[in-house]
Amino acid sequence: MTEKEKLKAYLKEKGISKNKFYTLTGFSIGFLDSGRSLGADKVKIIINKFPDLSLDWLIMDQGPMLTPPSSRGVSYDMGGYHIPRLEEPERPYVLSSRLCTADDDRRIPLYDFEAATGLEPLFEGRTPVSAYLSIPELPRCDGAVKMRGDSMYPLLKAGDMVVYKQVRDCTNIIWGEMYLISFAYDDEQYTTVKYLNRVEGSPDRALLVSYNPHHAPIEIPLSAIRALAIVKASVRFNTMG
């Protein structure tokens, strides 16, 4: 089994749903069903959240799925691959957001973006700023735009704001994550938000996957990507005032 297949087997054994797994880890929806390996950063989070999951079994195919109680709560060292035990927060941090003025020190520009123009003018600084968004504890970002279309519904809906960080090199794609992307397809240019998945056996191609099951995946060559940004956060207003 692949690492992700073993992880899904563990969740089934423990009676943990995929939705609960995504909530506990903070991973993107669809992470379990894309790709084969987990990656060191993801393994750290998984082992911290599920301490009875055996790292030796998950990564090395050694021993049982579940660790004995006496070995839980310790750090792991696999020949230089060290995973420290992370500390749980005393209480969950509640994220708040608000529109703010340009004088705010922690501001993210919200651009007046039209999907038909593509991302290039946005990244080149040729798109006007309509407001600023302040989100505490957010990693470094380049800007925000309002969502259009329903390809990611109900995870994202039209009018939601997506906060992004520009990706300047397609070799830096984190497969399985959500991206704001402009690409050429069938002699047309499109701009959308999709999960980017790896195409097995084709390292020069990517699979664009929607959250909405009514939208079929699209396979494109990496060379068709005109501009790319990873989605760091989203903001939704549930009332008009």
mmCIF file of C-alpha atoms in Angstrom:
data_model
loop_
_atom_site.group_PDB
_atom_site.id
_atom_site.type_symbol
_atom_site.label_atom_id
_atom_site.label_comp_id
_atom_site.label_asym_id
_atom_site.label_seq_id
_atom_site.Cartn_x
_atom_site.Cartn_y
_atom_site.Cartn_z
ATOM 1 C CA MET A 1 0.000 0.000 0.000
ATOM 2 C CA THR A 2 1.049 3.604 -0.539
ATOM 3 C CA GLU A 3 1.448 5.944 2.426
ATOM 4 C CA LYS A 4 -1.937 7.535 1.764
ATOM 5 C CA GLU A 5 -3.625 4.140 1.361
ATOM 6 C CA LYS A 6 -2.208 3.115 4.738
ATOM 7 C CA LEU A 7 -3.367 6.372 6.278
ATOM 8 C CA LYS A 8 -6.906 5.759 4.982
ATOM 9 C CA ALA A 9 -6.749 2.209 6.361
ATOM 10 C CA TYR A 10 -5.808 3.644 9.772
ATOM 11 C CA LEU A 11 -8.701 6.127 9.677
ATOM 12 C CA LYS A 12 -11.106 3.297 8.789
ATOM 13 C CA GLU A 13 -9.736 1.160 11.628
ATOM 14 C CA LYS A 14 -10.246 4.020 14.089
ATOM 15 C CA GLY A 15 -13.642 5.060 12.721
ATOM 16 C CA ILE A 16 -12.408 8.548 11.823
ATOM 17 C CA SER A 17 -14.156 10.201 8.860
ATOM 18 C CA LYS A 18 -12.257 12.095 6.176
ATOM 19 C CA ASN A 19 -14.010 15.318 7.171
ATOM 20 C CA LYS A 20 -12.871 14.908 10.781
ATOM 21 C CA PHE A 21 -9.328 14.161 9.566
ATOM 22 C CA TYR A 22 -9.288 17.361 7.478
ATOM 23 C CA THR A 23 -10.656 19.359 10.418
ATOM 24 C CA LEU A 24 -8.039 18.018 12.846
ATOM 25 C CA THR A 25 -5.059 18.418 10.522
ATOM 26 C CA GLY A 26 -6.071 21.514 8.564
ATOM 27 C CA PHE A 27 -5.209 19.770 5.271
ATOM 28 C CA SER A 28 -7.012 20.659 2.062
ATOM 29 C CA ILE A 29 -10.122 18.699 1.088
ATOM 30 C CA GLY A 30 -9.016 15.974 -1.330
ATOM 31 C CA PHE A 31 -5.536 15.527 0.169
ATOM 32 C CA LEU A 32 -6.161 11.854 0.966
ATOM 33 C CA ASP A 33 -7.246 11.059 -2.579
ATOM 34 C CA SER A 34 -4.456 12.730 -4.544
ATOM 35 C CA GLY A 35 -0.893 11.504 -4.956
ATOM 36 C CA ARG A 36 0.795 8.622 -3.137
ATOM 37 C CA SER A 37 3.261 9.962 -0.566
ATOM 38 C CA LEU A 38 2.634 12.296 2.364
ATOM 39 C CA GLY A 39 5.706 14.530 2.639
ATOM 40 C CA ALA A 40 7.730 15.204 5.778
ATOM 41 C CA ASP A 41 5.809 18.337 6.827
ATOM 42 C CA LYS A 42 2.468 16.525 6.591
ATOM 43 C CA VAL A 43 3.804 13.487 8.481
ATOM 44 C CA LYS A 44 4.779 15.719 11.412
ATOM 45 C CA ILE A 45 1.222 16.991 11.722
ATOM 46 C CA ILE A 46 -0.355 13.551 11.267
ATOM 47 C CA ILE A 47 1.797 11.874 13.930
ATOM 48 C CA ASN A 48 1.111 14.739 16.321
ATOM 49 C CA LYS A 49 -2.660 14.499 15.834
ATOM 50 C CA PHE A 50 -2.788 10.684 15.835
ATOM 51 C CA PRO A 51 -0.106 9.530 18.297
ATOM 52 C CA ASP A 52 -1.179 5.870 18.192
ATOM 53 C CA LEU A 53 -0.393 5.664 14.455
ATOM 54 C CA SER A 54 2.952 3.885 14.023
ATOM 55 C CA LEU A 55 5.450 5.919 12.032
ATOM 56 C CA ASP A 56 7.476 2.760 11.324
ATOM 57 C CA TRP A 57 4.397 1.119 9.799
ATOM 58 C CA LEU A 58 3.323 4.202 7.879
ATOM 59 C CA ILE A 59 6.705 5.060 6.322
ATOM 60 C CA MET A 60 8.894 1.948 6.614
ATOM 61 C CA ASP A 61 6.340 -0.905 6.352
ATOM 62 C CA GLN A 62 7.619 -2.245 9.663
ATOM 63 C CA GLY A 63 5.655 -3.472 12.674
ATOM 64 C CA PRO A 64 1.957 -3.073 13.494
ATOM 65 C CA MET A 65 -0.315 -0.200 12.497
ATOM 66 C CA LEU A 66 -0.824 1.001 16.082
ATOM 67 C CA THR A 67 1.940 1.862 18.519
ATOM 68 C CA PRO A 68 1.870 0.378 22.027
ATOM 69 C CA PRO A 69 0.802 2.897 24.706
ATOM 70 C CA SER A 70 4.302 2.979 26.241
ATOM 71 C CA SER A 71 5.856 4.428 23.072
ATOM 72 C CA ARG A 72 3.387 7.277 22.573
ATOM 73 C CA GLY A 73 4.177 10.888 23.347
ATOM 74 C CA VAL A 74 7.839 10.658 22.304
ATOM 75 C CA SER A 75 9.873 12.037 19.446
ATOM 76 C CA TYR A 76 10.807 9.929 16.417
ATOM 77 C CA ASP A 77 14.184 9.621 14.741
ATOM 78 C CA MET A 78 14.437 7.603 11.513
ATOM 79 C CA GLY A 79 18.063 7.831 10.499
ATOM 80 C CA GLY A 80 18.131 11.623 10.454
ATOM 81 C CA TYR A 81 14.412 12.001 9.699
ATOM 82 C CA HIS A 82 13.458 13.544 13.050
ATOM 83 C CA ILE A 83 9.860 14.308 13.967
ATOM 84 C CA PRO A 84 9.498 16.184 17.274
ATOM 85 C CA ARG A 85 6.351 16.003 19.329
ATOM 86 C CA LEU A 86 4.381 19.215 18.864
ATOM 87 C CA GLU A 87 2.581 20.964 21.693
ATOM 88 C CA GLU A 88 -1.201 21.261 21.584
ATOM 89 C CA PRO A 89 -2.581 24.786 22.170
ATOM 90 C CA GLU A 90 -4.466 25.396 25.406
ATOM 91 C CA ARG A 91 -7.508 26.528 23.425
ATOM 92 C CA PRO A 92 -8.291 26.818 19.724
ATOM 93 C CA TYR A 93 -7.469 30.115 18.069
ATOM 94 C CA VAL A 94 -10.520 31.766 16.533
ATOM 95 C CA LEU A 95 -9.661 33.571 13.297
ATOM 96 C CA SER A 96 -11.320 36.910 12.734
ATOM 97 C CA SER A 97 -11.223 39.105 9.668
ATOM 98 C CA ARG A 98 -12.196 42.655 8.778
ATOM 99 C CA LEU A 99 -11.825 45.225 6.058
ATOM 100 C CA CYS A 100 -9.386 47.928 7.075
ATOM 101 C CA THR A 101 -7.766 51.123 5.907
ATOM 102 C CA ALA A 102 -4.476 51.436 4.065
ATOM 103 C CA ASP A 103 -2.859 52.633 7.308
ATOM 104 C CA ASP A 104 -3.177 49.206 8.939
ATOM 105 C CA ASP A 105 0.210 47.493 9.404
ATOM 106 C CA ARG A 106 -1.186 44.012 8.656
ATOM 107 C CA ARG A 107 -3.093 44.599 5.453
ATOM 108 C CA ILE A 108 -3.669 42.504 2.360
ATOM 109 C CA PRO A 109 -4.758 44.323 -0.802
ATOM 110 C CA LEU A 110 -8.145 43.221 -2.154
ATOM 111 C CA TYR A 111 -7.925 43.735 -5.914
ATOM 112 C CA ASP A 112 -10.736 44.773 -8.235
ATOM 113 C CA PHE A 113 -10.236 41.717 -10.372
ATOM 114 C CA GLU A 114 -12.016 40.651 -13.554
ATOM 115 C CA ALA A 115 -11.456 36.987 -14.384
ATOM 116 C CA ALA A 116 -11.501 37.676 -18.125
ATOM 117 C CA THR A 117 -8.270 39.693 -17.910
ATOM 118 C CA GLY A 118 -6.234 36.818 -16.446
ATOM 119 C CA LEU A 119 -3.779 36.965 -13.561
ATOM 120 C CA GLU A 120 -0.872 38.609 -15.359
ATOM 121 C CA PRO A 121 -2.098 42.224 -14.915
ATOM 122 C CA LEU A 122 -2.808 41.432 -11.267
ATOM 123 C CA PHE A 123 0.705 40.147 -10.614
ATOM 124 C CA GLU A 124 2.273 42.987 -12.596
ATOM 125 C CA GLY A 125 0.613 45.638 -10.413
ATOM 126 C CA ARG A 126 -1.784 46.869 -13.107
ATOM 127 C CA THR A 127 -4.971 46.080 -11.170
ATOM 128 C CA PRO A 128 -6.518 48.686 -8.819
ATOM 129 C CA VAL A 129 -6.920 47.977 -5.109
ATOM 130 C CA SER A 130 -10.526 48.262 -3.892
ATOM 131 C CA ALA A 131 -9.931 47.680 -0.160
ATOM 132 C CA TYR A 132 -7.590 46.048 2.343
ATOM 133 C CA LEU A 133 -8.153 42.893 4.350
ATOM 134 C CA SER A 134 -6.633 42.197 7.766
ATOM 135 C CA ILE A 135 -6.324 38.585 8.985
ATOM 136 C CA PRO A 136 -4.328 37.933 12.192
ATOM 137 C CA GLU A 137 -1.633 35.231 12.119
ATOM 138 C CA LEU A 138 -1.863 34.754 8.339
ATOM 139 C CA PRO A 139 1.421 33.796 6.600
ATOM 140 C CA ARG A 140 2.909 36.196 4.080
ATOM 141 C CA CYS A 141 0.522 36.755 1.150
ATOM 142 C CA ASP A 142 0.464 38.910 -1.968
ATOM 143 C CA GLY A 143 -3.210 39.837 -2.234
ATOM 144 C CA ALA A 144 -6.838 38.754 -2.355
ATOM 145 C CA VAL A 145 -9.549 38.588 -5.014
ATOM 146 C CA LYS A 146 -13.237 37.730 -4.978
ATOM 147 C CA MET A 147 -14.233 34.261 -6.093
ATOM 148 C CA ARG A 148 -16.302 33.806 -9.240
ATOM 149 C CA GLY A 149 -18.085 30.700 -10.534
ATOM 150 C CA ASP A 150 -19.117 27.543 -8.711
ATOM 151 C CA SER A 151 -16.337 25.041 -9.464
ATOM 152 C CA MET A 152 -15.315 24.917 -5.781
ATOM 153 C CA TYR A 153 -18.843 25.086 -4.339
ATOM 154 C CA PRO A 154 -19.766 24.596 -1.497
ATOM 155 C CA LEU A 155 -16.208 24.949 -0.160
ATOM 156 C CA LEU A 156 -16.006 28.319 -1.899
ATOM 157 C CA LYS A 157 -18.865 30.252 -3.440
ATOM 158 C CA ALA A 158 -19.142 33.328 -5.647
ATOM 159 C CA GLY A 159 -18.272 36.448 -3.657
ATOM 160 C CA ASP A 160 -15.911 34.714 -1.220
ATOM 161 C CA MET A 161 -12.474 36.302 -0.981
ATOM 162 C CA VAL A 162 -9.457 34.083 -1.619
ATOM 163 C CA VAL A 163 -6.095 35.180 -0.247
ATOM 164 C CA TYR A 164 -3.126 34.101 -2.351
ATOM 165 C CA LYS A 165 0.664 33.946 -2.589
ATOM 166 C CA GLN A 166 2.115 34.102 -6.105
ATOM 167 C CA VAL A 167 4.065 31.070 -7.353
ATOM 168 C CA ARG A 168 6.759 32.122 -9.807
ATOM 169 C CA ASP A 169 8.052 28.671 -10.783
ATOM 170 C CA CYS A 170 5.902 25.629 -11.631
ATOM 171 C CA THR A 171 8.580 23.369 -10.159
ATOM 172 C CA ASN A 172 7.494 24.713 -6.750
ATOM 173 C CA ILE A 173 3.924 23.386 -6.982
ATOM 174 C CA ILE A 174 2.704 21.644 -3.823
ATOM 175 C CA TRP A 175 0.542 18.913 -5.317
ATOM 176 C CA GLY A 176 -2.910 18.517 -3.808
ATOM 177 C CA GLU A 177 -3.168 22.149 -2.672
ATOM 178 C CA MET A 178 -5.623 24.764 -3.938
ATOM 179 C CA TYR A 179 -4.420 27.317 -6.496
ATOM 180 C CA LEU A 180 -5.576 30.417 -8.312
ATOM 181 C CA ILE A 181 -4.522 29.699 -11.873
ATOM 182 C CA SER A 182 -4.599 31.223 -15.356
ATOM 183 C CA PHE A 183 -4.031 28.758 -18.184
ATOM 184 C CA ALA A 184 -4.477 28.343 -21.915
ATOM 185 C CA TYR A 185 -6.839 25.576 -23.037
ATOM 186 C CA ASP A 186 -8.271 24.875 -26.484
ATOM 187 C CA ASP A 187 -7.165 28.298 -27.816
ATOM 188 C CA GLU A 188 -8.832 30.112 -24.905
ATOM 189 C CA GLN A 189 -7.473 31.544 -21.651
ATOM 190 C CA TYR A 190 -9.154 30.668 -18.365
ATOM 191 C CA THR A 191 -8.730 31.848 -14.799
ATOM 192 C CA THR A 192 -10.101 29.711 -11.995
ATOM 193 C CA VAL A 193 -9.508 28.190 -8.559
ATOM 194 C CA LYS A 194 -8.691 24.459 -8.574
ATOM 195 C CA TYR A 195 -6.804 21.762 -6.744
ATOM 196 C CA LEU A 196 -3.599 20.908 -8.628
ATOM 197 C CA ASN A 197 -2.895 17.181 -8.682
ATOM 198 C CA ARG A 198 0.018 15.289 -10.170
ATOM 199 C CA VAL A 199 -0.579 13.178 -13.296
ATOM 200 C CA GLU A 200 1.059 9.826 -12.630
ATOM 201 C CA GLY A 201 3.718 9.030 -15.221
ATOM 202 C CA SER A 202 3.553 12.537 -16.736
ATOM 203 C CA PRO A 203 5.708 14.953 -14.699
ATOM 204 C CA ASP A 204 5.140 17.719 -17.263
ATOM 205 C CA ARG A 205 1.339 17.700 -16.853
ATOM 206 C CA ALA A 206 -1.139 18.673 -14.113
ATOM 207 C CA LEU A 207 -4.703 17.689 -13.293
ATOM 208 C CA LEU A 208 -7.039 20.556 -12.351
ATOM 209 C CA VAL A 209 -9.674 19.245 -9.944
ATOM 210 C CA SER A 210 -12.826 21.016 -8.739
ATOM 211 C CA TYR A 211 -14.527 20.505 -5.375
ATOM 212 C CA ASN A 212 -17.899 20.632 -7.116
ATOM 213 C CA PRO A 213 -18.491 17.090 -8.492
ATOM 214 C CA HIS A 214 -20.412 18.508 -11.467
ATOM 215 C CA HIS A 215 -17.138 19.896 -12.864
ATOM 216 C CA ALA A 216 -14.940 17.268 -14.501
ATOM 217 C CA PRO A 217 -11.148 17.336 -13.939
ATOM 218 C CA ILE A 218 -9.048 18.942 -16.687
ATOM 219 C CA GLU A 219 -5.579 17.699 -17.625
ATOM 220 C CA ILE A 220 -3.202 20.327 -18.990
ATOM 221 C CA PRO A 221 0.533 20.583 -19.723
ATOM 222 C CA LEU A 222 2.463 22.680 -17.232
ATOM 223 C CA SER A 223 3.548 24.838 -20.155
ATOM 224 C CA ALA A 224 -0.084 25.993 -20.536
ATOM 225 C CA ILE A 225 0.003 27.729 -17.138
ATOM 226 C CA ARG A 226 0.273 31.493 -17.613
ATOM 227 C CA ALA A 227 0.164 32.575 -13.954
ATOM 228 C CA LEU A 228 -0.192 30.737 -10.651
ATOM 229 C CA ALA A 229 -0.801 31.497 -6.959
ATOM 230 C CA ILE A 230 -1.397 29.201 -4.002
ATOM 231 C CA VAL A 231 -4.566 29.913 -2.007
ATOM 232 C CA LYS A 232 -3.588 30.609 1.618
ATOM 233 C CA ALA A 233 -7.022 31.461 3.059
ATOM 234 C CA SER A 234 -10.588 32.365 2.213
ATOM 235 C CA VAL A 235 -13.077 34.777 3.763
ATOM 236 C CA ARG A 236 -16.870 34.555 3.559
ATOM 237 C CA PHE A 237 -19.498 37.032 4.739
ATOM 238 C CA ASN A 238 -22.709 35.280 5.801
ATOM 239 C CA THR A 239 -24.760 38.472 6.275
ATOM 240 C CA MET A 240 -25.050 41.718 4.335
ATOM 241 C CA GLY A 241 -24.347 43.936 7.291
#
